[in-house]
XYZ file of C-alpha atoms in Angstrom:
735
model
C -130.061 -124.765 252.036
C -127.341 -123.512 249.486
C -126.761 -120.009 247.566
C -127.723 -117.817 250.485
C -126.040 -114.290 249.807
C -126.642 -110.287 251.016
C -129.758 -109.940 249.193
C -131.499 -113.416 250.420
C -134.711 -112.680 252.230
C -135.275 -114.022 255.718
C -138.428 -115.837 255.805
C -137.128 -119.547 254.601
C -133.975 -118.810 256.867
C -135.084 -117.858 260.442
C -139.072 -118.711 259.829
C -142.265 -116.436 259.518
C -142.415 -115.291 263.228
C -139.023 -114.012 263.646
C -138.601 -112.826 259.998
C -141.668 -110.487 260.568
C -141.034 -109.227 263.878
C -137.303 -108.236 262.405
C -139.049 -106.520 259.676
C -141.699 -105.115 261.480
C -139.613 -103.499 264.870
C -136.193 -103.030 263.321
C -136.642 -102.814 259.264
C -134.567 -105.865 258.649
C -135.387 -107.727 255.671
C -132.717 -109.468 254.148
C -129.783 -111.221 255.122
C -127.575 -108.150 254.441
C -129.680 -106.037 256.703
C -129.600 -108.814 259.516
C -125.568 -109.154 259.203
C -125.349 -105.393 259.150
C -127.274 -105.164 262.227
C -123.823 -104.723 264.373
C -123.707 -105.245 268.270
C -123.512 -102.267 269.936
C -121.510 -104.098 272.847
C -119.771 -107.248 274.112
C -119.858 -108.620 277.421
C -116.031 -109.967 278.201
C -116.608 -113.445 280.155
C -113.625 -113.577 281.217
C -114.397 -109.948 282.943
C -117.399 -110.402 284.954
C -117.653 -109.727 288.652
C -118.369 -112.182 291.382
C -120.986 -111.303 293.621
C -119.191 -111.202 296.869
C -116.579 -109.106 295.327
C -118.700 -106.223 294.676
C -118.423 -102.882 295.688
C -120.366 -99.834 296.652
C -120.811 -97.442 293.846
C -118.655 -99.744 291.130
C -120.363 -100.517 287.653
C -120.672 -104.444 287.704
C -121.170 -106.818 284.875
C -122.135 -110.188 286.242
C -123.849 -113.640 285.413
C -126.361 -114.984 287.341
C -129.699 -117.108 287.527
C -132.838 -115.545 288.981
C -133.762 -117.289 291.766
C -136.792 -115.763 292.862
C -138.886 -112.420 291.463
C -141.726 -110.660 293.174
C -144.149 -108.240 291.655
C -145.354 -105.317 294.077
C -147.094 -102.129 294.047
C -144.624 -99.026 294.466
C -145.738 -97.039 297.653
C -144.827 -93.249 296.641
C -146.091 -93.357 293.102
C -148.051 -95.179 290.402
C -146.546 -98.174 288.838
C -145.026 -101.571 289.728
C -141.759 -102.891 290.650
C -140.147 -106.291 290.383
C -137.943 -107.266 293.083
C -135.292 -110.125 292.166
C -133.073 -112.017 293.954
C -130.179 -113.642 291.599
C -127.687 -115.910 292.220
C -124.384 -116.688 290.557
C -122.230 -119.727 290.371
C -120.352 -119.688 293.585
C -123.392 -119.575 295.337
C -123.932 -115.689 296.250
C -126.923 -113.696 296.269
C -128.030 -110.403 295.040
C -130.756 -107.997 295.055
C -131.947 -106.158 291.835
C -135.083 -104.141 291.462
C -136.600 -103.166 287.910
C -139.115 -100.450 287.392
C -142.002 -101.205 285.538
C -141.411 -104.679 286.503
C -144.930 -105.663 284.773
C -143.128 -105.085 281.531
C -140.593 -107.007 282.299
C -141.566 -110.007 284.456
C -142.200 -112.362 281.748
C -138.500 -112.349 280.954
C -137.006 -112.205 284.156
C -138.215 -114.978 285.971
C -137.188 -117.968 288.506
C -134.652 -120.124 286.317
C -133.610 -117.490 283.730
C -130.013 -117.442 283.306
C -128.475 -113.858 282.581
C -126.019 -111.161 282.402
C -126.695 -108.314 284.406
C -125.042 -105.029 284.261
C -125.502 -102.107 286.713
C -124.204 -99.575 289.452
C -123.844 -101.004 292.812
C -126.201 -99.546 295.305
C -127.244 -99.895 299.043
C -131.126 -100.164 300.217
C -132.221 -101.548 303.438
C -128.312 -102.079 304.372
C -127.965 -104.622 301.617
C -126.319 -104.350 298.291
C -128.465 -104.007 295.327
C -128.648 -103.303 291.399
C -131.395 -100.613 290.325
C -133.085 -101.237 287.285
C -130.109 -102.921 285.629
C -129.160 -103.979 282.018
C -130.071 -107.425 281.581
C -129.430 -109.659 278.479
C -131.072 -113.786 278.723
C -128.601 -116.265 277.996
C -128.956 -119.676 275.830
C -126.544 -122.598 275.827
C -124.445 -121.558 272.906
C -124.215 -117.645 274.785
C -122.667 -119.982 277.445
C -119.378 -121.705 275.901
C -118.614 -118.266 274.076
C -115.771 -115.765 275.302
C -117.850 -112.872 274.312
C -121.573 -112.047 274.538
C -122.751 -109.944 271.481
C -125.207 -107.613 272.648
C -127.542 -105.731 270.193
C -129.636 -102.713 269.336
C -133.158 -104.265 269.802
C -136.616 -103.505 271.040
C -139.150 -104.161 273.752
C -140.648 -107.122 271.089
C -137.462 -108.154 269.744
C -134.541 -109.027 272.522
C -130.895 -108.962 271.797
C -130.636 -112.958 272.203
C -133.525 -113.465 270.107
C -131.108 -111.290 267.535
C -128.350 -113.255 268.060
C -129.942 -116.539 267.403
C -131.046 -115.514 264.165
C -127.539 -113.530 263.582
C -126.238 -117.278 264.172
C -128.605 -118.921 261.683
C -127.879 -117.034 258.759
C -124.155 -116.834 259.529
C -124.105 -120.464 259.355
C -125.755 -120.512 255.857
C -123.983 -117.722 254.449
C -121.543 -117.736 251.333
C -118.796 -115.174 251.825
C -119.782 -112.247 250.029
C -117.716 -110.963 247.029
C -115.440 -108.001 248.338
C -115.915 -104.653 246.895
C -112.765 -103.031 248.268
C -109.611 -103.340 245.725
C -107.370 -105.909 246.994
C -104.335 -103.189 246.910
C -106.168 -101.070 249.258
C -107.136 -103.562 251.571
C -103.264 -104.718 251.677
C -101.832 -101.171 252.164
C -104.413 -100.446 254.879
C -104.168 -104.016 256.872
C -107.638 -104.683 256.222
C -109.470 -108.125 256.724
C -111.864 -109.507 254.194
C -115.533 -108.579 253.752
C -116.950 -111.961 254.971
C -114.309 -112.852 258.139
C -115.301 -108.587 259.131
C -118.965 -110.217 258.917
C -118.585 -112.711 260.895
C -115.716 -112.151 263.804
C -118.129 -108.686 264.477
C -121.083 -110.921 265.635
C -119.139 -113.776 266.861
C -115.310 -112.810 267.948
C -113.141 -115.199 269.513
C -111.059 -112.228 270.970
C -111.196 -108.784 271.348
C -108.586 -108.121 268.673
C -111.127 -110.105 266.455
C -113.907 -107.072 266.722
C -111.731 -104.249 266.857
C -110.209 -105.746 263.588
C -113.889 -106.185 262.209
C -115.172 -102.954 263.082
C -112.383 -101.294 261.400
C -112.553 -103.229 258.059
C -116.348 -102.439 258.114
C -115.810 -98.464 258.932
C -113.649 -98.492 255.935
C -116.880 -99.647 253.970
C -118.936 -97.324 254.796
C -116.263 -94.199 254.628
C -115.394 -95.378 251.015
C -118.841 -95.500 250.190
C -119.736 -91.728 251.350
C -116.532 -90.648 249.355
C -117.012 -92.478 246.269
C -120.679 -91.006 245.819
C -119.142 -87.491 246.584
C -116.495 -87.958 244.526
C -118.871 -89.239 241.643
C -120.699 -86.026 242.400
C -117.560 -83.926 241.537
C -117.262 -85.978 238.293
C -120.503 -85.059 237.235
C -120.465 -81.529 238.257
C -117.365 -80.925 236.149
C -118.710 -82.695 233.058
C -120.110 -79.748 231.676
C -117.822 -76.603 230.454
C -118.580 -73.212 232.702
C -118.198 -69.507 231.514
C -114.952 -68.404 232.167
C -115.188 -64.990 233.677
C -111.517 -63.177 234.337
C -110.688 -60.375 236.014
C -111.633 -57.208 234.078
C -109.760 -53.830 234.763
C -111.177 -51.181 235.424
C -114.670 -52.984 235.692
C -117.561 -53.229 238.341
C -115.429 -54.985 240.907
C -112.431 -52.571 240.477
C -114.734 -49.377 240.791
C -116.391 -51.349 244.020
C -113.306 -52.019 245.714
C -112.090 -48.381 245.398
C -115.222 -46.949 247.019
C -115.065 -49.631 249.561
C -115.226 -47.548 253.177
C -113.547 -50.254 254.679
C -110.558 -52.411 254.233
C -110.809 -56.284 253.715
C -109.423 -59.049 256.203
C -106.274 -60.760 255.064
C -108.849 -64.012 255.622
C -111.214 -61.742 253.223
C -108.353 -61.343 250.553
C -107.427 -64.867 250.607
C -110.453 -66.576 249.830
C -111.580 -63.578 247.545
C -108.485 -64.754 245.514
C -109.311 -68.523 245.223
C -112.732 -67.837 244.183
C -111.182 -65.046 241.583
C -108.952 -68.062 240.000
C -111.570 -70.567 240.075
C -114.110 -67.855 238.334
C -111.515 -67.749 235.684
C -111.438 -70.906 234.655
C -113.735 -73.120 232.426
C -114.249 -76.066 234.812
C -117.193 -74.848 237.112
C -116.200 -73.573 240.448
C -118.140 -75.719 242.945
C -116.947 -73.748 246.619
C -117.919 -73.591 250.102
C -117.426 -70.854 251.861
C -117.926 -71.036 255.919
C -117.329 -67.881 258.306
C -118.225 -67.252 261.652
C -121.331 -64.897 262.252
C -119.941 -61.656 261.070
C -116.827 -62.557 259.100
C -117.727 -60.637 256.023
C -118.912 -63.499 253.652
C -121.740 -61.127 252.136
C -118.789 -59.106 250.815
C -116.815 -61.916 249.300
C -119.903 -62.589 247.286
C -120.526 -59.831 246.247
C -117.374 -59.573 244.523
C -117.518 -62.776 243.003
C -120.621 -61.352 241.476
C -119.148 -58.286 240.190
C -116.258 -60.227 238.368
C -119.287 -62.310 237.037
C -121.133 -59.225 235.712
C -117.686 -57.548 234.627
C -117.715 -60.978 232.401
C -120.866 -59.912 230.694
C -123.069 -62.838 232.726
C -125.333 -62.670 235.509
C -125.313 -63.872 239.173
C -128.281 -65.284 241.249
C -128.213 -65.616 245.037
C -130.267 -68.318 246.356
C -131.611 -67.184 250.381
C -133.446 -69.905 252.459
C -136.475 -67.635 253.441
C -138.247 -64.232 251.906
C -136.606 -61.960 254.963
C -133.326 -62.940 254.134
C -133.533 -62.527 250.569
C -135.082 -59.202 251.203
C -132.518 -58.037 253.765
C -129.783 -59.079 250.894
C -131.094 -57.390 248.134
C -131.239 -54.131 250.315
C -127.635 -54.858 251.443
C -126.149 -55.391 248.097
C -127.846 -52.183 247.172
C -126.324 -50.454 250.020
C -122.901 -51.977 249.327
C -123.154 -51.253 245.785
C -124.543 -47.493 245.843
C -124.560 -46.042 242.450
C -122.650 -49.229 240.988
C -125.964 -50.785 241.637
C -128.659 -48.469 240.520
C -128.167 -49.055 236.283
C -130.944 -46.859 234.447
C -131.437 -44.494 237.673
C -130.723 -40.511 237.768
C -127.438 -41.149 240.219
C -126.798 -43.858 238.848
C -122.906 -44.851 238.035
C -121.867 -45.680 234.120
C -120.890 -48.886 234.250
C -123.561 -49.927 236.889
C -125.636 -53.339 237.034
C -129.189 -53.949 238.793
C -130.114 -55.726 241.752
C -133.110 -57.304 241.481
C -135.337 -59.118 244.019
C -137.489 -62.612 243.143
C -139.992 -63.895 245.867
C -142.966 -66.236 245.473
C -145.025 -63.148 247.437
C -144.316 -60.514 244.807
C -147.113 -58.647 243.152
C -148.122 -59.796 239.901
C -146.483 -56.184 238.771
C -143.951 -56.489 240.236
C -142.929 -60.457 239.379
C -143.633 -59.648 236.185
C -141.128 -57.111 236.158
C -138.461 -59.229 237.935
C -138.975 -61.708 235.562
C -138.292 -59.658 232.614
C -135.336 -58.244 234.102
C -133.766 -61.478 234.489
C -134.835 -63.117 231.088
C -133.433 -59.863 229.285
C -130.214 -59.866 231.257
C -131.111 -55.730 232.732
C -130.411 -57.320 235.663
C -127.059 -58.365 236.590
C -127.849 -59.415 240.166
C -130.798 -61.643 241.059
C -131.999 -62.245 244.561
C -134.506 -64.880 245.696
C -135.510 -67.822 247.525
C -137.027 -70.847 245.873
C -138.377 -68.996 243.286
C -135.381 -68.880 241.424
C -135.597 -72.555 240.802
C -139.116 -72.432 239.236
C -139.098 -73.567 235.768
C -140.861 -70.361 234.565
C -137.731 -68.280 235.793
C -135.294 -67.490 232.800
C -131.954 -65.845 232.840
C -130.257 -64.090 229.972
C -126.482 -66.018 230.661
C -126.745 -67.219 234.176
C -122.496 -67.148 235.268
C -122.528 -67.716 238.588
C -125.251 -69.286 241.876
C -124.589 -68.012 245.198
C -126.622 -70.426 247.826
C -126.710 -68.487 251.139
C -127.126 -70.890 253.993
C -126.266 -73.960 252.401
C -127.850 -76.607 255.092
C -131.195 -75.220 254.422
C -131.115 -76.398 250.676
C -130.524 -79.546 249.690
C -128.264 -80.783 246.368
C -131.102 -80.973 244.169
C -132.120 -77.356 244.657
C -128.637 -76.728 243.826
C -128.770 -79.006 240.983
C -131.784 -77.304 239.694
C -129.998 -74.202 239.132
C -126.820 -75.945 237.828
C -128.737 -77.305 235.158
C -129.832 -74.061 233.362
C -127.936 -73.168 230.031
C -125.652 -74.795 227.847
C -122.308 -73.723 230.069
C -122.948 -74.531 233.810
C -122.744 -71.732 236.335
C -120.132 -71.700 238.654
C -121.631 -72.523 242.346
C -120.377 -70.406 245.595
C -122.376 -71.837 248.638
C -121.971 -70.173 252.032
C -122.582 -71.017 255.592
C -122.337 -68.865 258.898
C -122.222 -72.116 260.665
C -118.584 -73.396 260.994
C -118.209 -76.811 260.029
C -116.052 -79.334 261.631
C -113.389 -80.669 259.042
C -114.687 -84.305 259.079
C -118.574 -83.073 258.422
C -116.841 -80.562 255.646
C -114.975 -83.989 254.004
C -118.365 -86.482 254.366
C -121.177 -84.458 253.689
C -119.756 -81.272 251.769
C -117.201 -83.573 250.060
C -118.264 -82.833 246.553
C -117.194 -79.099 247.265
C -113.969 -77.482 248.305
C -114.002 -75.358 251.335
C -112.571 -72.045 252.124
C -112.653 -70.980 255.832
C -112.997 -67.399 257.267
C -111.584 -67.123 260.599
C -110.788 -63.555 260.963
C -113.708 -61.227 262.079
C -113.382 -57.553 260.321
C -112.699 -54.634 262.622
C -115.047 -52.573 264.276
C -117.095 -55.637 265.571
C -118.421 -55.091 269.079
C -118.260 -57.751 272.246
C -121.315 -59.622 272.781
C -121.279 -61.001 276.542
C -123.446 -64.073 277.298
C -125.211 -65.282 280.603
C -127.019 -68.350 281.576
C -129.982 -67.104 283.409
C -130.842 -70.397 285.492
C -134.387 -70.050 286.465
C -134.282 -73.464 288.364
C -131.832 -72.524 290.909
C -132.774 -68.515 290.625
C -135.960 -67.912 289.647
C -135.684 -63.705 290.710
C -133.357 -63.481 287.308
C -136.263 -63.496 285.399
C -137.419 -60.185 286.848
C -133.501 -58.673 286.387
C -133.633 -59.926 282.815
C -136.830 -57.992 281.738
C -135.095 -55.107 283.751
C -131.982 -55.609 281.682
C -134.574 -55.581 278.047
C -135.685 -51.829 279.475
C -132.086 -50.414 279.997
C -131.162 -51.397 276.468
C -134.087 -49.505 274.932
C -133.729 -46.939 277.360
C -130.048 -46.356 276.019
C -131.448 -45.660 272.361
C -131.245 -49.802 271.580
C -133.279 -52.483 270.320
C -133.702 -55.860 271.651
C -134.908 -59.315 270.410
C -136.634 -61.944 272.361
C -136.784 -65.379 270.515
C -138.929 -68.392 271.471
C -139.053 -71.878 269.939
C -142.475 -71.757 269.123
C -144.810 -69.703 267.137
C -148.067 -71.126 268.885
C -151.503 -70.180 267.717
C -154.551 -72.189 266.804
C -153.080 -73.805 264.149
C -150.695 -76.129 264.942
C -146.791 -75.832 264.718
C -144.955 -78.433 263.471
C -147.153 -80.868 265.324
C -145.820 -79.331 268.224
C -148.346 -76.782 269.043
C -150.533 -76.962 272.201
C -152.170 -73.918 272.934
C -154.349 -74.565 275.859
C -151.063 -75.599 277.740
C -149.877 -73.648 280.772
C -146.951 -71.538 279.970
C -144.317 -70.172 282.349
C -145.370 -67.341 283.727
C -143.157 -64.640 282.735
C -142.765 -62.901 286.034
C -143.084 -65.925 288.150
C -140.869 -68.710 286.539
C -141.955 -71.288 289.178
C -145.519 -71.298 287.831
C -145.442 -74.845 285.405
C -142.126 -75.670 286.585
C -141.111 -79.211 285.235
C -141.860 -81.875 287.784
C -138.803 -83.861 289.462
C -139.177 -87.033 287.024
C -139.550 -84.872 283.749
C -143.442 -86.314 283.522
C -145.231 -82.879 283.384
C -142.916 -81.241 281.162
C -144.618 -78.187 279.479
C -144.516 -77.385 276.031
C -141.680 -74.712 274.448
C -142.884 -71.231 274.899
C -144.401 -69.877 271.862
C -144.255 -66.365 270.046
C -147.902 -65.913 269.683
C -148.817 -66.703 273.914
C -145.719 -65.068 275.082
C -146.114 -61.172 272.836
C -149.561 -60.414 274.749
C -148.007 -61.430 278.128
C -145.429 -59.288 277.851
C -146.990 -56.404 276.390
C -149.601 -56.333 279.576
C -146.760 -57.241 281.867
C -142.800 -56.920 281.895
C -142.598 -54.901 279.141
C -145.684 -52.817 279.049
C -145.089 -49.406 277.344
C -142.127 -50.650 275.109
C -143.208 -51.028 271.594
C -143.375 -54.335 270.720
C -143.332 -56.324 266.952
C -143.827 -59.796 266.406
C -142.094 -61.815 263.452
C -142.348 -65.650 262.815
C -142.624 -67.526 259.350
C -146.320 -67.708 259.462
C -146.677 -64.162 259.155
C -147.699 -63.529 255.300
C -144.354 -62.489 253.404
C -145.613 -58.406 252.988
C -146.436 -58.716 256.673
C -142.691 -59.798 257.369
C -140.991 -57.394 255.619
C -143.354 -54.601 257.101
C -142.428 -55.652 260.514
C -138.493 -56.069 259.927
C -138.276 -52.649 257.817
C -140.287 -51.404 261.031
C -137.716 -52.782 263.257
C -134.823 -51.238 261.074
C -136.062 -48.012 261.150
C -136.234 -48.195 264.780
C -139.961 -48.122 265.141
C -140.038 -50.677 267.330
C -138.048 -51.261 270.494
C -138.456 -55.244 271.122
C -139.506 -57.683 268.044
C -140.604 -60.902 269.513
C -139.382 -63.630 266.979
C -138.797 -67.146 266.130
C -135.701 -68.429 264.765
C -136.585 -66.542 261.650
C -134.049 -64.121 262.288
C -131.417 -66.642 262.821
C -129.446 -65.323 260.019
C -128.829 -62.592 257.614
C -131.028 -59.908 259.867
C -128.431 -57.071 259.967
C -129.921 -53.965 262.669
C -126.937 -52.547 264.066
C -128.951 -50.788 266.303
C -129.798 -53.929 268.037
C -127.538 -54.771 271.143
C -129.767 -57.154 273.407
C -131.392 -60.833 272.902
C -133.478 -62.765 275.218
C -133.558 -66.305 273.883
C -136.439 -68.041 276.268
C -136.357 -71.881 277.064
C -132.644 -71.844 275.373
C -132.229 -75.079 276.065
C -134.453 -76.212 273.394
C -132.297 -75.224 270.588
C -128.985 -76.121 268.907
C -125.500 -74.977 269.865
C -124.834 -73.419 266.335
C -128.257 -72.344 266.445
C -127.781 -70.505 269.605
C -124.703 -69.010 268.279
C -126.476 -68.164 264.971
C -128.766 -66.332 266.742
C -126.741 -64.547 269.187
C -124.971 -63.111 266.353
C -128.062 -60.927 265.142
C -126.684 -58.341 267.990
C -123.356 -56.230 268.588
C -123.415 -55.928 264.535
C -122.680 -52.224 265.225
C -120.383 -49.949 267.804
C -122.220 -50.805 270.887
C -121.643 -53.682 272.778
C -123.914 -56.606 272.680
C -125.636 -58.666 275.709
C -127.321 -62.573 275.254
C -129.070 -63.925 277.897
C -129.807 -67.400 277.589
C -133.016 -68.455 279.926
C -133.638 -71.799 280.975
C -134.871 -73.941 283.348
C -132.757 -76.812 282.420
C -131.350 -78.113 286.281
C -127.513 -77.468 286.934
C -124.757 -80.549 286.014
C -127.498 -81.209 283.249
C -126.124 -82.106 279.565
C -128.398 -79.318 278.783
C -126.936 -76.617 281.355
C -123.677 -77.903 279.706
C -124.501 -77.116 276.028
C -125.517 -73.770 277.376
C -122.470 -72.830 279.281
C -120.282 -73.858 276.409
C -122.138 -71.230 274.441
C -121.711 -68.682 277.200
C -117.965 -69.656 277.716
C -116.618 -69.134 273.789
C -117.740 -66.931 270.635
C -115.996 -69.135 268.763
C -118.110 -70.897 266.268
C -115.403 -73.199 265.180
C -115.081 -74.351 268.560
C -118.879 -74.548 268.924
C -119.359 -76.570 265.945
C -117.019 -78.978 267.507
C -118.770 -79.138 270.717
C -121.834 -79.472 268.824
C -120.758 -82.583 266.677
C -119.815 -84.046 270.110
C -122.892 -83.763 272.191
C -125.113 -84.406 269.373
C -126.703 -87.272 267.424
C -123.587 -87.788 264.549
C -126.608 -90.018 262.577
C -128.502 -86.346 262.294
C -125.453 -85.015 260.250
C -124.762 -88.021 258.102
C -128.109 -88.010 257.367
C -128.044 -85.002 255.165
C -126.356 -87.617 252.645
C -129.195 -89.643 252.330
C -132.688 -87.116 252.021
C -134.475 -89.312 254.361
C -133.809 -92.917 253.428
C -132.879 -95.076 256.275
C -129.066 -94.619 257.005
C -126.565 -97.155 255.475
C -124.385 -95.676 258.264
C -124.098 -97.278 261.266
C -120.389 -97.588 262.484
C -118.502 -94.490 260.406
C -118.132 -91.686 263.423
C -117.035 -88.377 262.805
C -115.319 -87.589 265.713
C -113.154 -91.158 265.931
C -112.262 -91.812 261.804
C -111.084 -88.733 261.068
C -107.917 -90.548 259.606
C -110.157 -93.160 257.803
C -112.385 -90.508 256.470
C -109.528 -88.119 254.995
C -107.452 -91.624 253.226
C -110.735 -92.675 252.019
C -111.707 -89.254 250.347
C -108.184 -90.026 248.486
C -108.501 -93.188 247.495
C -112.203 -92.648 246.202
C -111.015 -89.575 244.154
C -108.249 -92.002 242.583
C -110.626 -94.641 241.996
C -113.173 -92.052 240.349
C -110.968 -90.499 238.012
C -109.332 -93.732 236.537
C -112.987 -95.739 236.333
C -115.808 -92.365 236.418
C -118.429 -94.662 235.961
C -117.347 -97.674 238.310
C -118.044 -99.759 235.329
C -115.130 -101.697 236.274
C -115.817 -101.760 239.932
C -119.558 -103.330 240.350
C -118.911 -103.766 244.167
C -118.066 -100.261 244.574
C -120.777 -99.090 242.877
C -123.232 -101.177 244.925
C -121.318 -99.986 247.870
C -122.357 -96.752 247.152
C -126.358 -97.310 246.858
C -125.874 -99.721 250.199
C -124.164 -96.505 251.970
C -125.861 -93.491 250.427
C -128.932 -94.714 248.941
C -129.837 -96.467 244.903
C -131.165 -93.223 244.175
C -128.146 -90.923 244.709
C -125.948 -93.476 243.155
C -128.062 -93.450 240.011
C -127.953 -89.650 239.555
C -124.218 -89.462 239.217
C -123.549 -92.861 237.709
C -126.039 -92.004 234.892
C -124.297 -88.632 234.410
C -120.566 -90.008 233.670
């Protein structure tokens, strides 16, 4: 067979059975899909261990033949064990035990040779491997120095994948290399065809390291080209220049500020002011830790635009946060934000709130204020993106909590009018440098690391119910103490609860942990009986009747009608509620200075950055804050390590780095791909920072010289392969 390329279907090359299995189990359909399904590790046959040389506690990898395999029932629990005796080439034998033995007995049978890997233990005074990893060998494997081990499934094992890969590589013509020859030469990169062959069938350790390095470059360049194309499309339309106006609203606001801006706020403010004064549209991300003063930064930018005779829109992810922003902006502006009112300043502007839940009359007025220009600042949710919302002259879009909005939603506002509005994106989730370069690479990044003066410290403590269940009683006593001192407390749960389901996770009949007796409903030792996460609607009545009886409790979650959410939040702000039992709807933007306490139930069910965001809701006034992370996660578990990390530092940038280390990078990189099957298989935000930084520079130069990649069709295809054809088309078509 000839002319086999990366787009060729697998069926005529490997047969129907194998092709159907790969498609169904691993979404592998073409030659390109298969050769991009890289080995996850290699077994070096020169470093294998002999059975006779094994030591207790070591992790061993050895090649042996199955001599005997016996399936039997487990004594203490349901299920079957497969007891196996294996023999190596020198005649030494070793026992192996496999749980759920009935699932593997068709593979691990007498006569089969395989690679076995596991920790050496002792049972009945004999050495053994307990449930080791294993990879069957065929004749071709026996003569190669390295055995490639692939990500596999129960129905398609690594050996079958390896056999299919070898069949395809024998027929595949070397693909055209998309990377420019000069780049490959400067960085010492192998050609693509050689890299694809050597990552699957290496002859030496240097082979697979060189192959991986080259293929990592492909992914890094593909991502950075997509971002460079996005930047190019962003600046293709001119923006309205809004230089500072001496004696305008911004100067009046600065003169009336009751506090001094931090050095960081001054520096970032100067960067934004310079961007707004130009005719290239600003596209800037401001990241700052909880309480770093991003709202003031955004408001000063909006006032500079209003001084220029244009409007600013602030897009928030939830109605609670949008309403909170509107109130905060009006409070900060004072008379400068009350245009047309009796106590309004002479040069005042107006702040209008536009959300989907507004009544007909209020919505009609808000739409009129935006369309006529009567409102200089319009705050809203996704409702601002709707086609029926018009602006007199939109000069700036501020997007709060960028990670809640996609690129498409940003572009929906950016596309309004003849002149492109400037774009200011804010996030209170600090972003590691490699994430900023790889996910937000189309944005200029500014960081606020300095906290304004007057912020109170927050003490964070892990409450480990697995070891100290009586501590839960102390948690509720601490809530009472905070309330008795005149303060307020949040109690956060992972779920809403109720009969309508909760993203498929709701189980209203499930037993919850007794909020006075944490031993009730505890997980079993093997984790098989782990209960559902605690839910607001189930926790609230139990607290009202039990541990927090006598306190004024309210509830806030995303399923409440918008007007009810606003009523509850306002009551809490006014001090009419002592305790607010809520979901993560309070995670960002909610600012109640009198709130000093937070109890996060099932804290191990939240991410590091999310816990940090939640914690930032307390200690916003003069009194110190306390955050209690309640968990049943056992000591020394990964979940407890994460919680200890949160308790150990209030530095959001440090926690962001730890968060990246602990969670799957694919979740971060997936933000580039809008749910599409990932084309990123080797790129690591932790290990490849230097490559990502270099790729960003190369991509910028390439796109500057060839904006549509018309002279680089291979690179255009690489963008599609890496981040999706839809992304590629969206930006190639604009330049």
